[in-house]
Each structure stands twice: as structure tokens, then as C-alpha cells.
PDB file of C-alpha atoms in Angstrom:
ATOM      1  CA  ALA D   1      26.364 108.357  -0.056  1.00  0.00           C
ATOM      2  CA  GLN D   2      25.185 110.297  -2.964  1.00  0.00           C
ATOM      3  CA  LYS D   3      22.720 108.200  -4.824  1.00  0.00           C
ATOM      4  CA  ILE D   4      22.465 109.946  -7.762  1.00  0.00           C
ATOM      5  CA  THR D   5      25.871 112.021  -8.616  1.00  0.00           C
ATOM      6  CA  GLN D   6      25.674 114.705 -11.500  1.00  0.00           C
ATOM      7  CA  THR D   7      29.121 115.682 -11.546  1.00  0.00           C
ATOM      8  CA  GLN D   8      28.773 118.842 -14.179  1.00  0.00           C
ATOM      9  CA  PRO D   9      27.659 121.871 -12.987  1.00  0.00           C
ATOM     10  CA  GLY D  10      27.504 123.660 -16.034  1.00  0.00           C
ATOM     11  CA  MET D  11      27.910 122.361 -19.838  1.00  0.00           C
ATOM     12  CA  PHE D  12      28.395 124.321 -22.850  1.00  0.00           C
ATOM     13  CA  VAL D  13      27.494 123.533 -26.402  1.00  0.00           C
ATOM     14  CA  GLN D  14      26.945 125.377 -29.325  1.00  0.00           C
ATOM     15  CA  GLU D  15      23.606 124.920 -31.267  1.00  0.00           C
ATOM     16  CA  LYS D  16      23.304 122.086 -33.263  1.00  0.00           C
ATOM     17  CA  GLU D  17      25.871 119.992 -31.802  1.00  0.00           C
ATOM     18  CA  ALA D  18      25.305 116.898 -29.377  1.00  0.00           C
ATOM     19  CA  VAL D  19      25.782 117.092 -26.647  1.00  0.00           C
ATOM     20  CA  THR D  20      26.174 114.060 -23.016  1.00  0.00           C
ATOM     21  CA  LEU D  21      25.507 114.803 -19.412  1.00  0.00           C
ATOM     22  CA  ASP D  22      26.771 112.371 -17.125  1.00  0.00           C
ATOM     23  CA  CYS D  23      24.749 110.725 -14.577  1.00  0.00           C
ATOM     24  CA  THR D  24      25.984 107.958 -12.435  1.00  0.00           C
ATOM     25  CA  TYR D  25      23.772 106.456  -9.460  1.00  0.00           C
ATOM     26  CA  ASP D  26      24.098 103.601  -6.705  1.00  0.00           C
ATOM     27  CA  THR D  27      21.496 101.397  -5.591  1.00  0.00           C
ATOM     28  CA  SER D  28      21.537  97.844  -4.418  1.00  0.00           C
ATOM     29  CA  ASP D  29      17.918  97.375  -5.664  1.00  0.00           C
ATOM     30  CA  GLN D  30      17.400  94.945  -8.807  1.00  0.00           C
ATOM     31  CA  SER D  31      14.267  96.801  -9.673  1.00  0.00           C
ATOM     32  CA  TYR D  32      14.888 100.666 -10.418  1.00  0.00           C
ATOM     33  CA  GLY D  33      14.304 103.061 -12.926  1.00  0.00           C
ATOM     34  CA  LEU D  34      16.059 106.451 -13.802  1.00  0.00           C
ATOM     35  CA  PHE D  35      14.525 109.433 -15.225  1.00  0.00           C
ATOM     36  CA  TRP D  36      15.907 112.860 -16.722  1.00  0.00           C
ATOM     37  CA  TYR D  37      14.070 116.164 -16.051  1.00  0.00           C
ATOM     38  CA  LYS D  38      14.454 119.406 -17.683  1.00  0.00           C
ATOM     39  CA  GLN D  39      13.939 122.517 -15.369  1.00  0.00           C
ATOM     40  CA  PRO D  40      13.885 125.871 -17.585  1.00  0.00           C
ATOM     41  CA  SER D  41      14.069 129.377 -16.028  1.00  0.00           C
ATOM     42  CA  SER D  42      10.150 129.456 -15.932  1.00  0.00           C
ATOM     43  CA  GLY D  43      11.317 126.760 -12.759  1.00  0.00           C
ATOM     44  CA  GLU D  44       8.628 123.933 -13.977  1.00  0.00           C
ATOM     45  CA  MET D  45       9.876 120.253 -14.180  1.00  0.00           C
ATOM     46  CA  ILE D  46       9.461 118.443 -17.075  1.00  0.00           C
ATOM     47  CA  PHE D  47      10.007 115.022 -18.038  1.00  0.00           C
ATOM     48  CA  LEU D  48      11.722 114.077 -20.805  1.00  0.00           C
ATOM     49  CA  ILE D  49      13.019 110.256 -20.355  1.00  0.00           C
ATOM     50  CA  TYR D  50      12.708 107.030 -18.213  1.00  0.00           C
ATOM     51  CA  GLN D  51      14.739 103.862 -18.492  1.00  0.00           C
ATOM     52  CA  GLY D  52      13.429 101.220 -16.509  1.00  0.00           C
ATOM     53  CA  SER D  53      16.255  98.538 -14.861  1.00  0.00           C
ATOM     54  CA  TYR D  54      14.926  95.932 -16.903  1.00  0.00           C
ATOM     55  CA  ASP D  55      14.568  97.528 -20.145  1.00  0.00           C
ATOM     56  CA  GLU D  56      17.314  96.567 -22.511  1.00  0.00           C
ATOM     57  CA  GLN D  57      17.329  99.014 -24.940  1.00  0.00           C
ATOM     58  CA  ASN D  58      18.463 102.213 -24.310  1.00  0.00           C
ATOM     59  CA  ALA D  59      15.061 104.826 -24.000  1.00  0.00           C
ATOM     60  CA  THR D  60      14.923 107.534 -26.683  1.00  0.00           C
ATOM     61  CA  GLU D  61      12.653 110.225 -27.126  1.00  0.00           C
ATOM     62  CA  GLY D  62      13.150 112.511 -29.964  1.00  0.00           C
ATOM     63  CA  ARG D  63      16.424 114.235 -29.512  1.00  0.00           C
ATOM     64  CA  TYR D  64      17.035 112.741 -26.272  1.00  0.00           C
ATOM     65  CA  SER D  65      18.208 109.732 -25.475  1.00  0.00           C
ATOM     66  CA  LEU D  66      19.615 107.457 -22.544  1.00  0.00           C
ATOM     67  CA  ASN D  67      22.730 106.056 -22.644  1.00  0.00           C
ATOM     68  CA  PHE D  68      22.126 103.348 -20.094  1.00  0.00           C
ATOM     69  CA  GLN D  69      25.364 100.898 -18.695  1.00  0.00           C
ATOM     70  CA  LYS D  70      24.247  99.121 -15.833  1.00  0.00           C
ATOM     71  CA  ALA D  71      27.188  97.849 -15.254  1.00  0.00           C
ATOM     72  CA  ARG D  72      28.782 100.892 -14.590  1.00  0.00           C
ATOM     73  CA  LYS D  73      25.561 102.553 -13.308  1.00  0.00           C
ATOM     74  CA  SER D  74      25.561 104.993 -15.325  1.00  0.00           C
ATOM     75  CA  ALA D  75      22.636 106.781 -17.043  1.00  0.00           C
ATOM     76  CA  ASN D  76      23.740 109.719 -19.332  1.00  0.00           C
ATOM     77  CA  LEU D  77      21.469 111.774 -21.136  1.00  0.00           C
ATOM     78  CA  VAL D  78      22.567 112.652 -25.243  1.00  0.00           C
ATOM     79  CA  ILE D  79      20.671 115.559 -26.299  1.00  0.00           C
ATOM     80  CA  SER D  80      21.354 115.628 -30.449  1.00  0.00           C
ATOM     81  CA  ALA D  81      21.079 118.676 -32.623  1.00  0.00           C
ATOM     82  CA  SER D  82      20.882 120.964 -29.590  1.00  0.00           C
ATOM     83  CA  GLN D  83      18.282 124.153 -29.685  1.00  0.00           C
ATOM     84  CA  LEU D  84      18.716 127.279 -28.007  1.00  0.00           C
ATOM     85  CA  GLY D  85      15.681 126.112 -26.048  1.00  0.00           C
ATOM     86  CA  ASP D  86      17.518 123.229 -24.445  1.00  0.00           C
ATOM     87  CA  SER D  87      19.164 125.981 -22.339  1.00  0.00           C
ATOM     88  CA  ALA D  88      18.016 125.013 -18.915  1.00  0.00           C
ATOM     89  CA  MET D  89      19.059 122.872 -15.601  1.00  0.00           C
ATOM     90  CA  TYR D  90      18.638 119.216 -16.276  1.00  0.00           C
ATOM     91  CA  PHE D  91      18.276 116.790 -13.371  1.00  0.00           C
ATOM     92  CA  CYS D  92      18.727 112.707 -13.127  1.00  0.00           C
ATOM     93  CA  ALA D  93      16.722 110.989 -10.578  1.00  0.00           C
ATOM     94  CA  MET D  94      16.044 107.224  -9.927  1.00  0.00           C
ATOM     95  CA  ARG D  95      13.013 105.609  -8.764  1.00  0.00           C
ATOM     96  CA  GLU D  96      13.522 103.845  -5.626  1.00  0.00           C
ATOM     97  CA  LEU D  97      11.271 101.711  -2.953  1.00  0.00           C
ATOM     98  CA  GLU D  98      11.494 102.734   0.342  1.00  0.00           C
ATOM     99  CA  GLY D  99       9.145 101.652   3.003  1.00  0.00           C
ATOM    100  CA  GLY D 100       6.591 100.308   0.601  1.00  0.00           C
ATOM    101  CA  PHE D 101       6.753 104.082  -1.555  1.00  0.00           C
ATOM    102  CA  GLN D 102       8.156 104.815  -4.745  1.00  0.00           C
ATOM    103  CA  LYS D 103      10.005 107.751  -4.070  1.00  0.00           C
ATOM    104  CA  LEU D 104      12.255 109.717  -6.774  1.00  0.00           C
ATOM    105  CA  VAL D 105      16.020 111.004  -5.165  1.00  0.00           C
ATOM    106  CA  PHE D 106      17.287 113.935  -7.660  1.00  0.00           C
ATOM    107  CA  GLY D 107      20.953 114.666  -8.557  1.00  0.00           C
ATOM    108  CA  THR D 108      22.375 118.122  -8.017  1.00  0.00           C
ATOM    109  CA  GLY D 109      21.751 118.856 -11.593  1.00  0.00           C
ATOM    110  CA  THR D 110      23.691 120.213 -14.478  1.00  0.00           C
ATOM    111  CA  ARG D 111      23.060 123.639 -15.721  1.00  0.00           C
ATOM    112  CA  LEU D 112      23.402 123.821 -20.026  1.00  0.00           C
ATOM    113  CA  LEU D 113      23.892 126.923 -22.177  1.00  0.00           C
ATOM    114  CA  VAL D 114      23.514 126.279 -25.640  1.00  0.00           C
ATOM    115  CA  SER D 115      25.155 129.218 -28.326  1.00  0.00           C
ATOM    116  CA  PRO D 116      24.387 130.604 -31.231  1.00  0.00           C
TER     117      PRO D 116
ATOM    118  CA  ASP N   1      -2.797 116.787 -20.367  1.00  0.00           C
ATOM    119  CA  VAL N   2      -1.815 116.716 -16.344  1.00  0.00           C
ATOM    120  CA  LYS N   3      -2.284 119.593 -14.684  1.00  0.00           C
ATOM    121  CA  VAL N   4      -0.393 120.227 -11.255  1.00  0.00           C
ATOM    122  CA  THR N   5      -0.813 124.156  -9.872  1.00  0.00           C
ATOM    123  CA  GLN N   6       0.695 126.264  -7.123  1.00  0.00           C
ATOM    124  CA  SER N   7      -0.817 128.975  -4.836  1.00  0.00           C
ATOM    125  CA  SER N   8       1.941 131.306  -5.191  1.00  0.00           C
ATOM    126  CA  ARG N   9       4.580 131.767  -7.755  1.00  0.00           C
ATOM    127  CA  TYR N  10       6.470 134.199  -5.549  1.00  0.00           C
ATOM    128  CA  LEU N  11       5.956 134.830  -1.590  1.00  0.00           C
ATOM    129  CA  VAL N  12       7.886 136.594   0.763  1.00  0.00           C
ATOM    130  CA  LYS N  13       6.795 136.297   4.451  1.00  0.00           C
ATOM    131  CA  ARG N  14       8.129 137.417   8.056  1.00  0.00           C
ATOM    132  CA  THR N  15      10.431 135.174  10.086  1.00  0.00           C
ATOM    133  CA  GLY N  16       8.081 133.528  12.825  1.00  0.00           C
ATOM    134  CA  GLU N  17       5.145 133.763  10.442  1.00  0.00           C
ATOM    135  CA  LYS N  18       2.996 130.453   9.690  1.00  0.00           C
ATOM    136  CA  VAL N  19       2.996 129.928   5.838  1.00  0.00           C
ATOM    137  CA  PHE N  20       0.592 127.506   3.868  1.00  0.00           C
ATOM    138  CA  LEU N  21       1.573 126.694   0.497  1.00  0.00           C
ATOM    139  CA  GLU N  22      -1.045 125.087  -1.337  1.00  0.00           C
ATOM    140  CA  CYS N  23      -0.702 122.501  -4.337  1.00  0.00           C
ATOM    141  CA  VAL N  24      -3.969 121.236  -6.430  1.00  0.00           C
ATOM    142  CA  GLN N  25      -4.345 118.621  -8.942  1.00  0.00           C
ATOM    143  CA  ASP N  26      -6.745 117.843 -11.527  1.00  0.00           C
ATOM    144  CA  MET N  27      -5.805 113.976 -12.711  1.00  0.00           C
ATOM    145  CA  ASP N  28      -7.135 112.207  -9.962  1.00  0.00           C
ATOM    146  CA  HIS N  29      -3.599 110.993  -8.630  1.00  0.00           C
ATOM    147  CA  GLU N  30      -3.376 109.588  -5.271  1.00  0.00           C
ATOM    148  CA  ASN N  31       0.483 110.552  -4.546  1.00  0.00           C
ATOM    149  CA  MET N  32       1.359 114.184  -4.076  1.00  0.00           C
ATOM    150  CA  PHE N  33       4.965 115.171  -2.710  1.00  0.00           C
ATOM    151  CA  TRP N  34       6.665 118.115  -2.027  1.00  0.00           C
ATOM    152  CA  TYR N  35       9.964 119.510  -2.730  1.00  0.00           C
ATOM    153  CA  ARG N  36      12.666 121.803  -1.694  1.00  0.00           C
ATOM    154  CA  GLN N  37      15.395 122.783  -4.499  1.00  0.00           C
ATOM    155  CA  ASP N  38      18.191 124.644  -3.158  1.00  0.00           C
ATOM    156  CA  PRO N  39      21.543 125.491  -5.297  1.00  0.00           C
ATOM    157  CA  GLY N  40      23.719 122.676  -5.671  1.00  0.00           C
ATOM    158  CA  LEU N  41      21.822 120.334  -3.698  1.00  0.00           C
ATOM    159  CA  GLY N  42      19.186 119.597  -6.327  1.00  0.00           C
ATOM    160  CA  LEU N  43      15.442 118.736  -4.931  1.00  0.00           C
ATOM    161  CA  ARG N  44      14.913 117.070  -2.098  1.00  0.00           C
ATOM    162  CA  LEU N  45      11.847 115.169  -0.591  1.00  0.00           C
ATOM    163  CA  ILE N  46      10.159 116.772   2.368  1.00  0.00           C
ATOM    164  CA  TYR N  47       6.429 115.228   2.761  1.00  0.00           C
ATOM    165  CA  PHE N  48       4.381 112.889   0.374  1.00  0.00           C
ATOM    166  CA  SER N  49       1.232 111.874   0.593  1.00  0.00           C
ATOM    167  CA  TYR N  50      -0.008 108.238  -0.827  1.00  0.00           C
ATOM    168  CA  ASP N  51      -4.149 108.881  -0.141  1.00  0.00           C
ATOM    169  CA  VAL N  52      -6.033 111.498   1.351  1.00  0.00           C
ATOM    170  CA  LYS N  53      -5.675 112.029   5.056  1.00  0.00           C
ATOM    171  CA  MET N  54      -2.126 109.928   4.927  1.00  0.00           C
ATOM    172  CA  LYS N  55       1.394 111.440   4.963  1.00  0.00           C
ATOM    173  CA  GLU N  56       4.875 110.177   5.173  1.00  0.00           C
ATOM    174  CA  LYS N  57       8.014 111.961   5.962  1.00  0.00           C
ATOM    175  CA  GLY N  58      10.351 112.185   3.246  1.00  0.00           C
ATOM    176  CA  ASP N  59      14.029 113.234   3.916  1.00  0.00           C
ATOM    177  CA  ILE N  60      14.086 116.794   5.349  1.00  0.00           C
ATOM    178  CA  PRO N  61      10.532 117.154   7.368  1.00  0.00           C
ATOM    179  CA  GLU N  62      11.710 118.806  10.134  1.00  0.00           C
ATOM    180  CA  GLY N  63      10.418 122.364  10.413  1.00  0.00           C
ATOM    181  CA  TYR N  64       7.223 121.784   7.781  1.00  0.00           C
ATOM    182  CA  SER N  65       4.181 119.599   8.376  1.00  0.00           C
ATOM    183  CA  VAL N  66       1.475 118.986   5.618  1.00  0.00           C
ATOM    184  CA  SER N  67      -2.449 118.343   5.357  1.00  0.00           C
ATOM    185  CA  ARG N  68      -4.387 116.241   2.793  1.00  0.00           C
ATOM    186  CA  GLU N  69      -7.837 116.754   3.558  1.00  0.00           C
ATOM    187  CA  LYS N  70      -9.085 116.226  -0.016  1.00  0.00           C
ATOM    188  CA  LYS N  71      -7.966 114.176  -3.145  1.00  0.00           C
ATOM    189  CA  GLU N  72      -6.609 116.878  -5.130  1.00  0.00           C
ATOM    190  CA  ARG N  73      -5.258 119.528  -2.899  1.00  0.00           C
ATOM    191  CA  PHE N  74      -2.035 119.121  -0.860  1.00  0.00           C
ATOM    192  CA  SER N  75      -0.672 121.746   1.975  1.00  0.00           C
ATOM    193  CA  LEU N  76       2.688 122.273   2.755  1.00  0.00           C
ATOM    194  CA  ILE N  77       2.919 124.509   6.065  1.00  0.00           C
ATOM    195  CA  LEU N  78       5.699 125.920   7.983  1.00  0.00           C
ATOM    196  CA  GLU N  79       4.381 126.329  11.576  1.00  0.00           C
ATOM    197  CA  SER N  80       6.981 129.152  12.148  1.00  0.00           C
ATOM    198  CA  ALA N  81       8.736 130.179   9.374  1.00  0.00           C
ATOM    199  CA  SER N  82      12.497 130.935   9.346  1.00  0.00           C
ATOM    200  CA  THR N  83      15.161 132.551   7.354  1.00  0.00           C
ATOM    201  CA  ASN N  84      16.865 128.978   6.172  1.00  0.00           C
ATOM    202  CA  GLN N  85      13.842 128.172   4.727  1.00  0.00           C
ATOM    203  CA  THR N  86      13.991 130.574   1.988  1.00  0.00           C
ATOM    204  CA  SER N  87      13.961 128.049  -1.296  1.00  0.00           C
ATOM    205  CA  MET N  88      12.035 126.961  -4.355  1.00  0.00           C
ATOM    206  CA  TYR N  89       9.104 124.921  -3.178  1.00  0.00           C
ATOM    207  CA  LEU N  90       7.798 122.443  -5.968  1.00  0.00           C
ATOM    208  CA  CYS N  91       5.110 120.054  -5.742  1.00  0.00           C
ATOM    209  CA  ALA N  92       4.126 116.683  -8.230  1.00  0.00           C
ATOM    210  CA  SER N  93       1.492 114.462  -8.189  1.00  0.00           C
ATOM    211  CA  LYS N  94       1.355 111.044  -9.614  1.00  0.00           C
ATOM    212  CA  ALA N  95      -0.596 108.192 -10.103  1.00  0.00           C
ATOM    213  CA  ARG N  96      -0.478 105.170  -8.189  1.00  0.00           C
ATOM    214  CA  GLY N  97       1.407 102.105 -10.060  1.00  0.00           C
ATOM    215  CA  ASP N  98       2.557 104.751 -12.481  1.00  0.00           C
ATOM    216  CA  TYR N  99       6.955 106.268 -12.416  1.00  0.00           C
ATOM    217  CA  GLU N 100       6.384 109.591 -13.415  1.00  0.00           C
ATOM    218  CA  GLN N 101       5.688 112.625 -11.038  1.00  0.00           C
ATOM    219  CA  TYR N 102       3.951 115.815 -12.986  1.00  0.00           C
ATOM    220  CA  PHE N 103       5.676 118.964 -11.509  1.00  0.00           C
ATOM    221  CA  GLY N 104       4.088 122.204 -10.508  1.00  0.00           C
ATOM    222  CA  PRO N 105       5.469 125.308 -11.629  1.00  0.00           C
ATOM    223  CA  GLY N 106       7.111 125.742  -8.294  1.00  0.00           C
ATOM    224  CA  THR N 107       6.982 129.014  -5.053  1.00  0.00           C
ATOM    225  CA  ARG N 108       9.998 130.764  -4.344  1.00  0.00           C
ATOM    226  CA  LEU N 109       9.161 131.769  -0.927  1.00  0.00           C
ATOM    227  CA  THR N 110      11.765 134.321   0.723  1.00  0.00           C
ATOM    228  CA  VAL N 111      11.484 134.450   4.524  1.00  0.00           C
ATOM    229  CA  THR N 112      13.114 137.653   5.766  1.00  0.00           C
TER     230      THR N 112
END
């Protein structure tokens, strides 16, 4: 079963509008963490935001916020005031402990296109 | 700033060749990772290393091996490249105890 599910292969948004990228996860661990990474066409993965399972407040980093709903096992990324430079692939990932080692499990990604 | 570098951005190899992908990080990180990225599949973990000379299999280790002789360098080896190993390969590193992984720019490998 998929541990991280991103159901939107592609999303379109107009410049200056807000957009929500969906992410649901599956884990039985009590302690875990959710990440969002951005991958521009250059290929490098850029860390955007992190939410720990015990964090009570939703994480925010500038124009990025993570809408964490623990009971629903969702960790959606909200980008406010989209910019042309936000056009990229976005990956949701979960930190999990396996065999004593911390690993990241990634979703399949959402391609965001921001139009003028 | 953390810097993770990979030896090549693009690489073309023939079937059956032995291929080395090199990754170097400059932040003294203990943990290093190799992923492959394919459309519709996201990133999948091939191997990781939690310290020098230590390695652990990830989710898709078949057809690959790794080497970590020095802390800053983690090599991915394709013993006999096959066309189904055509992919984007990403290296990452992180400090022990930290959560965030820092990624290199990726190597796009084509096996013909």
C-alpha cells in the first residue's frame, strides 16, 4: 500500500492566487514527520517545510504553510500568492523509522504550473 | 550552506558497462542516500549509508551496489548497466539526528 499518496498529477494556478497541493499518508507510528520538497526543472530537490507529528501548530515558512490534519492523515501544502517561479514538481515525503534508521518515503509528486 | 555535488549531470552508457555515480558532500554528514526518480513513481531509495564503510539496502537495491570509503563520498555502482536502469539518480545527505536531507543536482543516466 502507498504510504504517501499525492492524487493530483498536475495543478494549474494563476499568478498571485493561492493553491493547495494534497498529500495523505499512512503510518502506524506515533512519531513521524512530513516534508514537502520542490523540484524545479534543474532537478535539484529543495526543502520547503517540515511538520512533526507532535507539533500542534501548522508549520509555516514564508508563503508556504502545511495544513496538517492528523486524524485525517493529511498534510497538504498551501502556497499563497503564487509566483511564476513556483512552477515545479512538488513532492510530499514522510520520515519513518525502519530497522533503527530514519528514512524518507516519497509520494509520486504533483506538477504545478503557474500562469501569468 | 550545505553542498552536495554529483559527478555528472548527464551520462550515457551502453548495456553491460560498469557505471560509477559519485556523490560528495561538504558538511561532514554521517548519513548519505541514493535514490532513483522515475515519472509516476516518485523517488525510491536504492541504498543508504549511516557511516563510513557502513551500508544498508533501501527499497530497490537489485542491480546496484555502493561504496563509502570516506565520510564525504558515497558512490553508486551499476555492475552491469541495463536499459531499465535509465533514470534520474539523486544523492542526498543529512546529519545524524537531523531530519532534513540535502540533495544534489541529480544525474540523468541513459543506458542504450
